[in-house]
């Protein structure tokens, strides 16, 4: 019996064994699917071209150009003359060997970058001789091209991702580029688009033999978005040229829309130096310059005492709180005693009587000290007075981040009762204690963009739109709506203040800023400032400040200009602001004498004397 | 017996045969299919597209233009893909049997086999029976002739090449050996209990296998060992079969574990068996068990010697890989590992015809012959591979079942012989692809590419059909 069936039983046993094995391999174990994909599928990313950046008049600011990375696969190299290759690449023998050993250490089989972002011109030269060196090849990639030598501070730059970026966002793979600062960073997501993937079928030698399943799994890249900025290229260029040999900046805003027309920070640098193989060297140089700090955006990050321009805010608060009106008068005798034995100087002549308007255009300290005292004392306690004062200022966007679309910024500072209670003990202070705030000196700190913004709010008679850089995108999406913020001041109160500001230019401190045919409203500032020099608090020459908007009716531009250590507001800041307004509104500047004075004027000697080590005089 | 031949044919086996050959055709085509030209073009266009991304754009109107161009290139790629798709969809039967491809050759051999097979159906059994030894003798001569006229491929002198057609006589020698054994075991004066008959049978198997080992093609030679299975049908004591299986188990476990443990466990098991058996059957001699025990121990002790001295390094490697002693998926274990990946990645329904990435990428070497099952596993999944196994199961068990209905011992022996051959090829080939059996390079009958093999097994099937159709005839 068994002889008839043993072979059939055998067959069944074998088939059963195979079936179990098949179930195990194909149905239970899922590792093999992954292994086979690993084996046979090459994922090759397709990068969409990075979005372009235009100015408000659709003039191109940033586009792309080809660059080349010199790659090496250490395994494939032959013996070669590293001195010769070093010469070709403009590297020393040691530098080259260091990079090669690093590449080898990373992987013998995977390509590593030896030299990144070689320019097209250099590329041709290297390409010609590269065939001598097996294992080296040039890989094309897209790098940024800046068409104008302006706006480095807000445009930002792109560079290869580091480990941190990759850990933070798994979208990025080593060697890819990411926006670093400025617009490039803030709008990274839409500027880069979304990379696609081509799947290729590999064979066992790891070479591509065709597309994988005819590309049905391929993902097309999502096109990048082109951005149009609110910046006016010509105005920005002009502003930067006016700041040659000076430190400081300009923030210009269109009040009606909150669009930033120009953001000048000086000294700056040519954005093109952060493209190409010299980027990291150049960056180190910029970052290492602790004296002129070119990477520091003074328009957004510098916190100064606002100085006299702050007086107009106190005037507005005084009017709103009802402690003064347009006709309120205070007499000034070259200053006044704001407390027993405490005298605040003023440049008004003895016996001057100022009403609100004349106080603004004369910039009378006494008037605003009195107003401020009244504001603080209008409530049941000084604490409540200060807090209500702060609330008014907050509604102008002061003392907090403004919320514009750039990654950097500073909140400034507006003190409140908590702050003073901590500083002076509870109820250990009164209005005279903090009287400096009345003229924008004391504890108050603002950034230039905050000043430009409150100027815009005054120009709008009571509201501002959060300042921003983005105007539109080519695909009409991704635009954040920047909202209208109303100040806590009723619009009727702006009329006398604006009248005062108009007179500042017409017959006040900033007569130099007058332009025929344009009604400019402004306010000068001369801001005391101190730094630590050799461990000692040292007073430096005052900062020259000016805020302005124009024209008076239906304003088109509001701006804040500050020139570090420029002394009187009318000496530097007011003329620069006036030239900017003329340039923006009239498109050309007629006052060549003033323009030349500003273009050629230099404060280098002023700055250098602080660091010369010798004793120096200020406010000359 | 009055029915015409057509109605007496075993249509179950014919159906199995035809489906296996056709399935083989498809899988050979797939495993030798190369990416076509249009796909290469596709790659280039992609390259251009990438380059376009990097074009310097000096002026904004140019930039807009370049964006348009990008969109156009994308369209071109899309179109190209559609063309490719159509291209793939019209793989016709014509392409499948293109004379220049391996699948085409497979088809031609199939046609030739049918022509030969048709004539075979009308030959009387006696004719085969009379000529059995002659056929065997001719096949032995062919094997000897290889040493003088043979052509070496892959360092084995296993082929004749006549007019560009290569013939592997070892495949045909399998038929010769089956004929001779069937004849010998069905002779009146053959009695497997007599040592003489046994030795004659062994020699009939050994001569061709030794000649094949000398080519050297040890894989094919091992197959001849399967013919011993006929002996057991004809009355050889199962003791030998049990001893061989036990020997294989001992051999493998000695390689896996230290032989000290093996010897101790053999001794323990023997003592336990003696203890229980002695209780029940007092007559049984204890000495027989001791003889078994001692010979097992000697065998175990000699395993290391056999393994290290008689085996060649590559054979040792194959054992080491399959037993997991050596973990080397890049070198020694590469083939088996890639085959397992191919099969495992097929999943339930497979990746589809021509869609196997392992197959397209040529990751499994010799995929159209020795590792054809990995293509089946990858592209047709569990359903395809399980189906294939079941068809083989039906084929083999059906033939064995029919063999038992034979009135003629010669014919029954022959059917047992060819069933054993198909079973051993099936076991070793698929077992190897599944990583269960050490690498032995032999084809999967009817499926693998290889003309001589297909011809030999087709002829066997037709002889079976003849024998089965006439199973009630006494001639």
Tab-separated table of C-alpha atoms in Angstrom, chain A residues 21-393:
chain	number	residue	atom	x	y	z
A	21	UNK	CA	7.272	29.606	2.809
A	22	UNK	CA	5.426	31.630	0.183
A	23	UNK	CA	2.900	32.791	2.756
A	24	UNK	CA	5.746	33.790	5.020
A	25	UNK	CA	7.654	35.686	2.326
A	26	UNK	CA	4.820	37.259	0.384
A	27	UNK	CA	1.937	37.702	2.768
A	28	UNK	CA	3.388	38.033	6.256
A	29	UNK	CA	6.789	39.624	5.934
A	30	UNK	CA	6.568	43.160	4.590
A	31	UNK	CA	10.305	43.921	4.698
A	32	UNK	CA	10.839	42.639	1.195
A	33	UNK	CA	8.663	45.294	-0.378
A	34	UNK	CA	10.832	47.963	1.183
A	35	UNK	CA	14.024	46.125	0.284
A	36	UNK	CA	13.010	45.828	-3.315
A	37	UNK	CA	12.137	49.514	-3.545
A	38	UNK	CA	15.437	50.342	-1.962
A	39	UNK	CA	17.114	48.154	-4.474
A	40	UNK	CA	15.524	49.129	-7.646
A	41	UNK	CA	14.018	52.575	-7.403
A	42	UNK	CA	15.948	55.788	-7.633
A	43	UNK	CA	14.162	58.843	-6.356
A	44	UNK	CA	15.426	61.861	-8.174
A	45	UNK	CA	14.046	65.171	-7.002
A	46	UNK	CA	12.999	67.811	-9.526
A	47	UNK	CA	13.411	71.283	-8.173
A	48	UNK	CA	11.122	74.012	-9.365
A	49	UNK	CA	12.936	77.225	-10.139
A	50	UNK	CA	12.967	79.461	-7.106
A	51	UNK	CA	10.506	82.320	-7.338
A	52	UNK	CA	11.633	85.725	-8.501
A	53	UNK	CA	11.312	88.898	-6.501
A	54	UNK	CA	10.062	92.104	-8.095
A	55	UNK	CA	9.691	95.636	-6.809
A	56	UNK	CA	6.336	97.425	-6.653
A	57	UNK	CA	6.706	98.591	-10.254
A	58	UNK	CA	7.473	95.053	-11.452
A	59	UNK	CA	11.158	95.688	-11.871
A	60	UNK	CA	13.132	92.537	-11.217
A	61	UNK	CA	15.179	92.495	-8.040
A	62	UNK	CA	16.149	88.840	-7.645
A	63	UNK	CA	16.201	85.945	-10.124
A	64	UNK	CA	18.356	82.883	-10.659
A	65	UNK	CA	21.550	82.039	-12.466
A	66	UNK	CA	23.400	78.771	-12.993
A	67	UNK	CA	26.131	77.812	-10.583
A	68	UNK	CA	28.216	74.696	-10.410
A	69	UNK	CA	29.296	72.437	-7.590
A	70	UNK	CA	32.483	70.473	-8.001
A	71	UNK	CA	31.665	66.988	-6.786
A	72	UNK	CA	33.880	64.055	-6.027
A	73	UNK	CA	33.218	60.360	-5.628
A	74	UNK	CA	36.333	59.314	-3.691
A	75	UNK	CA	36.104	55.698	-4.820
A	76	UNK	CA	36.429	56.684	-8.471
A	77	UNK	CA	39.450	58.922	-8.176
A	78	UNK	CA	42.839	57.968	-9.482
A	79	UNK	CA	46.129	59.264	-8.233
A	80	UNK	CA	46.408	62.902	-9.168
A	81	UNK	CA	48.573	65.917	-8.564
A	82	UNK	CA	46.824	67.756	-5.758
A	83	UNK	CA	48.978	70.864	-6.189
A	84	UNK	CA	47.935	71.108	-9.813
A	85	UNK	CA	44.262	70.574	-8.995
A	86	UNK	CA	44.522	73.035	-6.127
A	87	UNK	CA	45.834	75.653	-8.527
A	88	UNK	CA	42.964	74.991	-10.896
A	89	UNK	CA	40.463	75.403	-8.101
A	90	UNK	CA	42.268	78.239	-6.416
A	91	UNK	CA	42.745	76.216	-3.245
A	92	UNK	CA	45.898	75.463	-1.336
A	93	UNK	CA	47.126	71.896	-1.308
A	94	UNK	CA	46.233	71.550	2.361
A	95	UNK	CA	42.745	72.941	1.907
A	96	UNK	CA	42.113	70.555	-0.951
A	97	UNK	CA	43.444	67.543	0.914
A	98	UNK	CA	41.387	68.429	3.968
A	99	UNK	CA	38.219	68.567	1.882
A	100	UNK	CA	39.070	65.330	0.112
A	101	UNK	CA	39.667	63.468	3.345
A	102	UNK	CA	36.415	64.846	4.720
A	103	UNK	CA	34.588	63.582	1.638
A	104	UNK	CA	36.249	60.199	1.990
A	105	UNK	CA	35.277	60.022	5.618
A	106	UNK	CA	31.660	60.797	4.773
A	107	UNK	CA	31.410	58.121	2.110
A	108	UNK	CA	33.611	56.530	-0.466
A	109	UNK	CA	30.739	55.928	-2.837
A	110	UNK	CA	28.448	58.909	-2.389
A	111	UNK	CA	29.347	62.200	-4.069
A	112	UNK	CA	30.499	65.036	-1.839
A	113	UNK	CA	30.917	68.701	-2.635
A	114	UNK	CA	34.506	69.886	-2.910
A	115	UNK	CA	33.799	73.390	-4.098
A	116	UNK	CA	30.348	74.886	-4.172
A	117	UNK	CA	28.709	77.499	-6.350
A	118	UNK	CA	31.377	78.030	-8.918
A	119	UNK	CA	30.468	80.839	-11.272
A	120	UNK	CA	29.818	80.286	-14.966
A	121	UNK	CA	33.115	81.903	-15.967
A	122	UNK	CA	35.195	79.808	-13.604
A	123	UNK	CA	33.207	76.764	-14.586
A	124	UNK	CA	34.337	76.979	-18.205
A	125	UNK	CA	37.941	77.188	-17.123
A	126	UNK	CA	37.708	74.235	-14.728
A	127	UNK	CA	35.625	72.114	-17.081
A	128	UNK	CA	38.330	72.299	-19.709
A	129	UNK	CA	40.893	70.620	-17.526
A	130	UNK	CA	38.715	68.458	-15.336
A	131	UNK	CA	38.841	65.419	-17.605
A	132	UNK	CA	42.329	64.793	-16.213
A	133	UNK	CA	40.844	64.079	-12.835
A	134	UNK	CA	38.745	60.938	-12.662
A	135	UNK	CA	36.031	60.899	-10.037
A	136	UNK	CA	35.518	64.673	-10.164
A	137	UNK	CA	32.639	66.251	-11.976
A	138	UNK	CA	30.694	69.498	-12.075
A	139	UNK	CA	27.060	69.509	-11.077
A	140	UNK	CA	24.770	72.242	-12.168
A	141	UNK	CA	22.510	74.017	-9.773
A	142	UNK	CA	20.506	77.177	-9.534
A	143	UNK	CA	21.818	80.076	-7.479
A	144	UNK	CA	20.472	83.553	-6.854
A	145	UNK	CA	21.202	86.579	-8.919
A	146	UNK	CA	20.605	90.058	-7.559
A	147	UNK	CA	20.102	92.631	-10.256
A	148	UNK	CA	20.717	95.637	-8.051
A	149	UNK	CA	23.171	96.356	-5.332
A	150	UNK	CA	20.447	97.216	-2.864
A	151	UNK	CA	18.213	95.829	-0.168
A	152	UNK	CA	20.564	93.163	1.160
A	153	UNK	CA	19.064	93.752	4.602
A	154	UNK	CA	15.500	92.798	3.714
A	155	UNK	CA	16.019	90.503	0.719
A	156	UNK	CA	18.133	88.042	2.668
A	157	UNK	CA	20.019	85.246	0.937
A	158	UNK	CA	19.882	81.493	0.406
A	159	UNK	CA	22.403	78.830	1.320
A	160	UNK	CA	22.651	75.107	1.737
A	161	UNK	CA	20.649	73.547	4.530
A	162	UNK	CA	22.496	72.409	7.598
A	163	UNK	CA	21.717	69.513	9.901
A	164	UNK	CA	19.478	71.706	12.017
A	165	UNK	CA	17.271	72.665	9.100
A	166	UNK	CA	16.952	69.041	8.050
A	167	UNK	CA	15.943	67.978	11.527
A	168	UNK	CA	13.431	70.784	11.771
A	169	UNK	CA	11.799	70.167	8.413
A	170	UNK	CA	12.085	66.770	6.753
A	171	UNK	CA	11.271	68.401	3.409
A	172	UNK	CA	14.925	69.308	3.014
A	173	UNK	CA	17.656	66.927	1.912
A	174	UNK	CA	21.364	67.604	2.300
A	175	UNK	CA	22.673	69.946	-0.376
A	176	UNK	CA	19.378	71.728	-0.935
A	177	UNK	CA	19.035	75.462	-0.542
A	178	UNK	CA	17.017	77.361	2.004
A	179	UNK	CA	16.227	81.026	2.524
A	180	UNK	CA	18.249	82.558	5.318
A	181	UNK	CA	16.974	85.958	6.548
A	182	UNK	CA	14.794	88.534	5.046
A	183	UNK	CA	12.190	87.906	2.392
A	184	UNK	CA	14.011	84.731	1.342
A	185	UNK	CA	13.455	83.267	4.778
A	186	UNK	CA	10.004	84.625	5.542
A	187	UNK	CA	8.551	83.569	2.181
A	188	UNK	CA	10.685	80.435	1.851
A	189	UNK	CA	7.651	78.180	1.496
A	190	UNK	CA	6.207	79.945	-1.498
A	191	UNK	CA	9.480	81.048	-3.095
A	192	UNK	CA	10.867	77.523	-3.245
A	193	UNK	CA	7.668	75.913	-4.569
A	194	UNK	CA	7.486	72.221	-3.887
A	195	UNK	CA	9.950	69.806	-5.357
A	196	UNK	CA	8.699	66.883	-7.370
A	197	UNK	CA	10.108	63.411	-7.689
A	198	UNK	CA	11.041	61.329	-10.696
A	199	UNK	CA	11.216	57.646	-9.993
A	200	UNK	CA	13.721	55.740	-12.037
A	201	UNK	CA	14.277	52.032	-12.367
A	202	UNK	CA	17.812	51.043	-11.445
A	203	UNK	CA	19.563	47.832	-12.333
A	204	UNK	CA	21.923	45.927	-10.120
A	205	UNK	CA	24.832	48.149	-11.126
A	206	UNK	CA	22.906	51.085	-9.742
A	207	UNK	CA	22.565	52.669	-13.126
A	208	UNK	CA	19.284	54.053	-14.341
A	209	UNK	CA	17.643	51.929	-17.012
A	210	UNK	CA	14.434	53.861	-17.497
A	211	UNK	CA	11.600	55.516	-15.716
A	212	UNK	CA	9.849	53.484	-13.063
A	213	UNK	CA	6.504	52.167	-14.251
A	214	UNK	CA	6.473	54.796	-17.000
A	215	UNK	CA	6.521	57.525	-14.440
A	216	UNK	CA	2.999	57.027	-13.133
A	217	UNK	CA	4.292	57.608	-9.621
A	218	UNK	CA	6.282	60.687	-10.569
A	219	UNK	CA	5.302	63.832	-8.780
A	220	UNK	CA	5.468	67.034	-10.755
A	221	UNK	CA	7.107	69.879	-8.890
A	222	UNK	CA	4.800	72.605	-7.681
A	223	UNK	CA	5.818	75.834	-9.314
A	224	UNK	CA	7.360	78.450	-7.133
A	225	UNK	CA	5.592	81.727	-6.569
A	226	UNK	CA	7.022	84.975	-7.841
A	227	UNK	CA	6.719	87.749	-5.313
A	228	UNK	CA	6.135	91.413	-5.903
A	229	UNK	CA	7.350	93.549	-3.040
A	230	UNK	CA	6.033	96.881	-1.884
A	231	UNK	CA	9.547	98.274	-2.139
A	232	UNK	CA	10.133	100.999	-4.706
A	233	UNK	CA	13.438	100.140	-6.346
A	234	UNK	CA	14.304	103.726	-7.317
A	235	UNK	CA	13.441	105.116	-3.897
A	236	UNK	CA	15.374	102.366	-2.151
A	237	UNK	CA	18.369	102.941	-4.378
A	238	UNK	CA	18.226	106.669	-3.767
A	239	UNK	CA	17.904	106.192	-0.034
A	240	UNK	CA	20.906	103.905	0.065
A	241	UNK	CA	22.973	106.366	-1.927
A	242	UNK	CA	22.068	109.193	0.460
A	243	UNK	CA	23.426	107.130	3.318
A	244	UNK	CA	26.855	106.703	1.869
A	245	UNK	CA	29.418	107.115	4.665
A	246	UNK	CA	26.744	107.430	7.298
A	247	UNK	CA	25.176	105.061	9.758
A	248	UNK	CA	21.460	104.926	10.214
A	249	UNK	CA	18.484	104.286	8.058
A	250	UNK	CA	15.199	105.172	6.504
A	251	UNK	CA	11.821	103.540	6.818
A	252	UNK	CA	9.297	104.802	4.304
A	253	UNK	CA	5.675	103.653	4.344
A	254	UNK	CA	2.669	104.359	2.193
A	255	UNK	CA	0.227	105.350	4.960
A	256	UNK	CA	-2.934	104.378	3.156
A	257	UNK	CA	-1.850	100.776	2.647
A	258	UNK	CA	0.955	100.149	5.136
A	259	UNK	CA	3.213	99.166	2.257
A	260	UNK	CA	6.899	99.659	2.971
A	261	UNK	CA	8.354	101.740	0.165
A	262	UNK	CA	11.950	101.702	1.294
A	263	UNK	CA	13.875	100.177	4.122
A	264	UNK	CA	17.376	101.529	4.184
A	265	UNK	CA	19.925	100.358	6.680
A	266	UNK	CA	23.444	101.705	6.468
A	267	UNK	CA	26.096	100.469	6.244
A	268	UNK	CA	24.925	97.525	4.175
A	269	UNK	CA	26.562	95.238	1.634
A	270	UNK	CA	26.093	94.043	-1.914
A	271	UNK	CA	23.748	91.055	-1.800
A	272	UNK	CA	25.720	89.402	-4.602
A	273	UNK	CA	28.667	88.772	-2.294
A	274	UNK	CA	26.559	86.167	-0.498
A	275	UNK	CA	26.250	84.165	-3.718
A	276	UNK	CA	28.891	81.853	-5.020
A	277	UNK	CA	31.926	80.136	-3.654
A	278	UNK	CA	33.057	83.097	-1.553
A	279	UNK	CA	29.802	83.251	0.385
A	280	UNK	CA	30.978	81.742	3.613
A	281	UNK	CA	34.146	83.831	3.663
A	282	UNK	CA	32.219	86.979	2.928
A	283	UNK	CA	29.619	86.119	5.499
A	284	UNK	CA	32.263	85.641	8.134
A	285	UNK	CA	33.657	89.051	7.283
A	286	UNK	CA	30.252	90.702	7.553
A	287	UNK	CA	29.421	88.948	10.798
A	288	UNK	CA	32.804	89.825	12.225
A	289	UNK	CA	32.454	93.549	11.609
A	290	UNK	CA	31.355	94.587	15.093
A	291	UNK	CA	31.813	98.291	14.476
A	292	UNK	CA	29.652	98.996	11.472
A	293	UNK	CA	27.521	95.822	11.884
A	294	UNK	CA	26.391	95.478	8.255
A	295	UNK	CA	24.171	92.480	9.057
A	296	UNK	CA	22.258	94.509	11.649
A	297	UNK	CA	19.101	95.941	10.139
A	298	UNK	CA	18.958	99.320	11.818
A	299	UNK	CA	15.481	100.025	10.492
A	300	UNK	CA	14.001	96.992	12.214
A	301	UNK	CA	16.347	96.052	14.993
A	302	UNK	CA	17.821	99.244	16.369
A	303	UNK	CA	16.052	100.549	19.469
A	304	UNK	CA	16.625	104.226	20.075
A	305	UNK	CA	15.061	106.778	22.314
A	306	UNK	CA	12.566	108.426	19.996
A	307	UNK	CA	13.455	111.970	21.073
A	308	UNK	CA	11.354	114.988	20.157
A	309	UNK	CA	9.136	113.261	17.565
A	310	UNK	CA	7.652	111.515	20.554
A	311	UNK	CA	6.257	114.867	21.702
A	312	UNK	CA	3.533	114.725	19.076
A	313	UNK	CA	2.270	111.485	20.570
A	314	UNK	CA	2.144	113.053	24.023
A	315	UNK	CA	0.271	115.963	22.522
A	316	UNK	CA	-2.286	113.592	20.992
A	317	UNK	CA	-2.710	111.709	24.280
A	318	UNK	CA	-3.101	115.006	26.143
A	319	UNK	CA	-5.830	116.069	23.738
A	320	UNK	CA	-7.599	112.713	23.937
A	321	UNK	CA	-7.475	112.687	27.724
A	322	UNK	CA	-8.768	116.283	27.725
A	323	UNK	CA	-5.926	117.626	29.859
A	324	UNK	CA	-4.997	120.161	27.175
A	325	UNK	CA	-6.671	121.670	24.180
A	326	UNK	CA	-5.472	123.491	21.136
A	327	UNK	CA	-5.323	126.776	23.033
A	328	UNK	CA	-3.665	125.588	26.226
A	329	UNK	CA	-0.648	127.787	26.885
A	330	UNK	CA	2.420	127.298	28.990
A	331	UNK	CA	5.149	129.818	29.493
A	332	UNK	CA	8.726	128.807	29.182
A	333	UNK	CA	11.759	130.547	30.629
A	334	UNK	CA	14.498	128.662	28.850
A	335	UNK	CA	13.208	125.716	30.686
A	336	UNK	CA	11.305	125.151	33.887
A	337	UNK	CA	11.470	123.600	37.333
A	338	UNK	CA	9.462	120.397	37.056
A	339	UNK	CA	10.122	119.648	40.732
A	340	UNK	CA	11.855	121.281	43.610
A	341	UNK	CA	15.396	121.975	42.494
A	342	UNK	CA	14.967	120.017	39.268
A	343	UNK	CA	15.279	122.109	36.130
A	344	UNK	CA	14.598	120.961	32.591
A	345	UNK	CA	16.316	123.072	29.989
A	346	UNK	CA	14.643	124.315	26.841
A	347	UNK	CA	15.910	126.375	23.952
A	348	UNK	CA	12.913	128.737	24.149
A	349	UNK	CA	13.783	132.259	25.116
A	350	UNK	CA	12.825	133.493	28.575
A	351	UNK	CA	9.211	134.624	28.670
A	352	UNK	CA	8.030	132.592	25.669
A	353	UNK	CA	4.386	131.654	25.719
A	354	UNK	CA	3.550	128.583	23.643
A	355	UNK	CA	0.232	127.163	22.608
A	356	UNK	CA	0.037	123.598	21.306
A	357	UNK	CA	0.914	124.385	17.716
A	358	UNK	CA	3.837	126.642	18.464
A	359	UNK	CA	5.048	124.229	21.109
A	360	UNK	CA	5.268	121.530	18.457
A	361	UNK	CA	7.141	123.578	15.903
A	362	UNK	CA	9.364	125.146	18.552
A	363	UNK	CA	9.805	121.702	20.127
A	364	UNK	CA	9.305	123.232	23.580
A	365	UNK	CA	10.354	120.862	26.347
A	366	UNK	CA	8.481	122.805	29.019
A	367	UNK	CA	5.171	122.541	27.237
A	368	UNK	CA	5.311	118.778	26.868
A	369	UNK	CA	6.666	118.223	30.367
A	370	UNK	CA	3.638	119.993	31.713
A	371	UNK	CA	1.329	118.103	29.396
A	372	UNK	CA	2.858	114.826	30.402
A	373	UNK	CA	2.521	115.656	34.098
A	374	UNK	CA	-1.154	116.370	33.521
A	375	UNK	CA	-1.631	113.091	31.655
A	376	UNK	CA	-0.092	111.089	34.480
A	377	UNK	CA	-1.993	112.991	37.141
A	378	UNK	CA	-5.339	112.867	35.342
A	379	UNK	CA	-6.077	109.488	36.881
A	380	UNK	CA	-6.532	108.606	40.530
A	381	UNK	CA	-2.912	107.521	40.854
A	382	UNK	CA	0.320	107.900	38.934
A	383	UNK	CA	0.253	104.144	38.249
A	384	UNK	CA	-3.117	104.357	36.541
A	385	UNK	CA	-1.974	107.438	34.700
A	386	UNK	CA	1.091	105.733	33.291
A	387	UNK	CA	-0.837	102.618	32.339
A	388	UNK	CA	-3.467	104.598	30.462
A	389	UNK	CA	-0.665	106.548	28.735
A	390	UNK	CA	0.931	103.245	27.728
A	391	UNK	CA	-2.359	101.933	26.358
A	392	UNK	CA	-2.587	104.923	24.061
A	393	UNK	CA	0.964	104.320	22.824
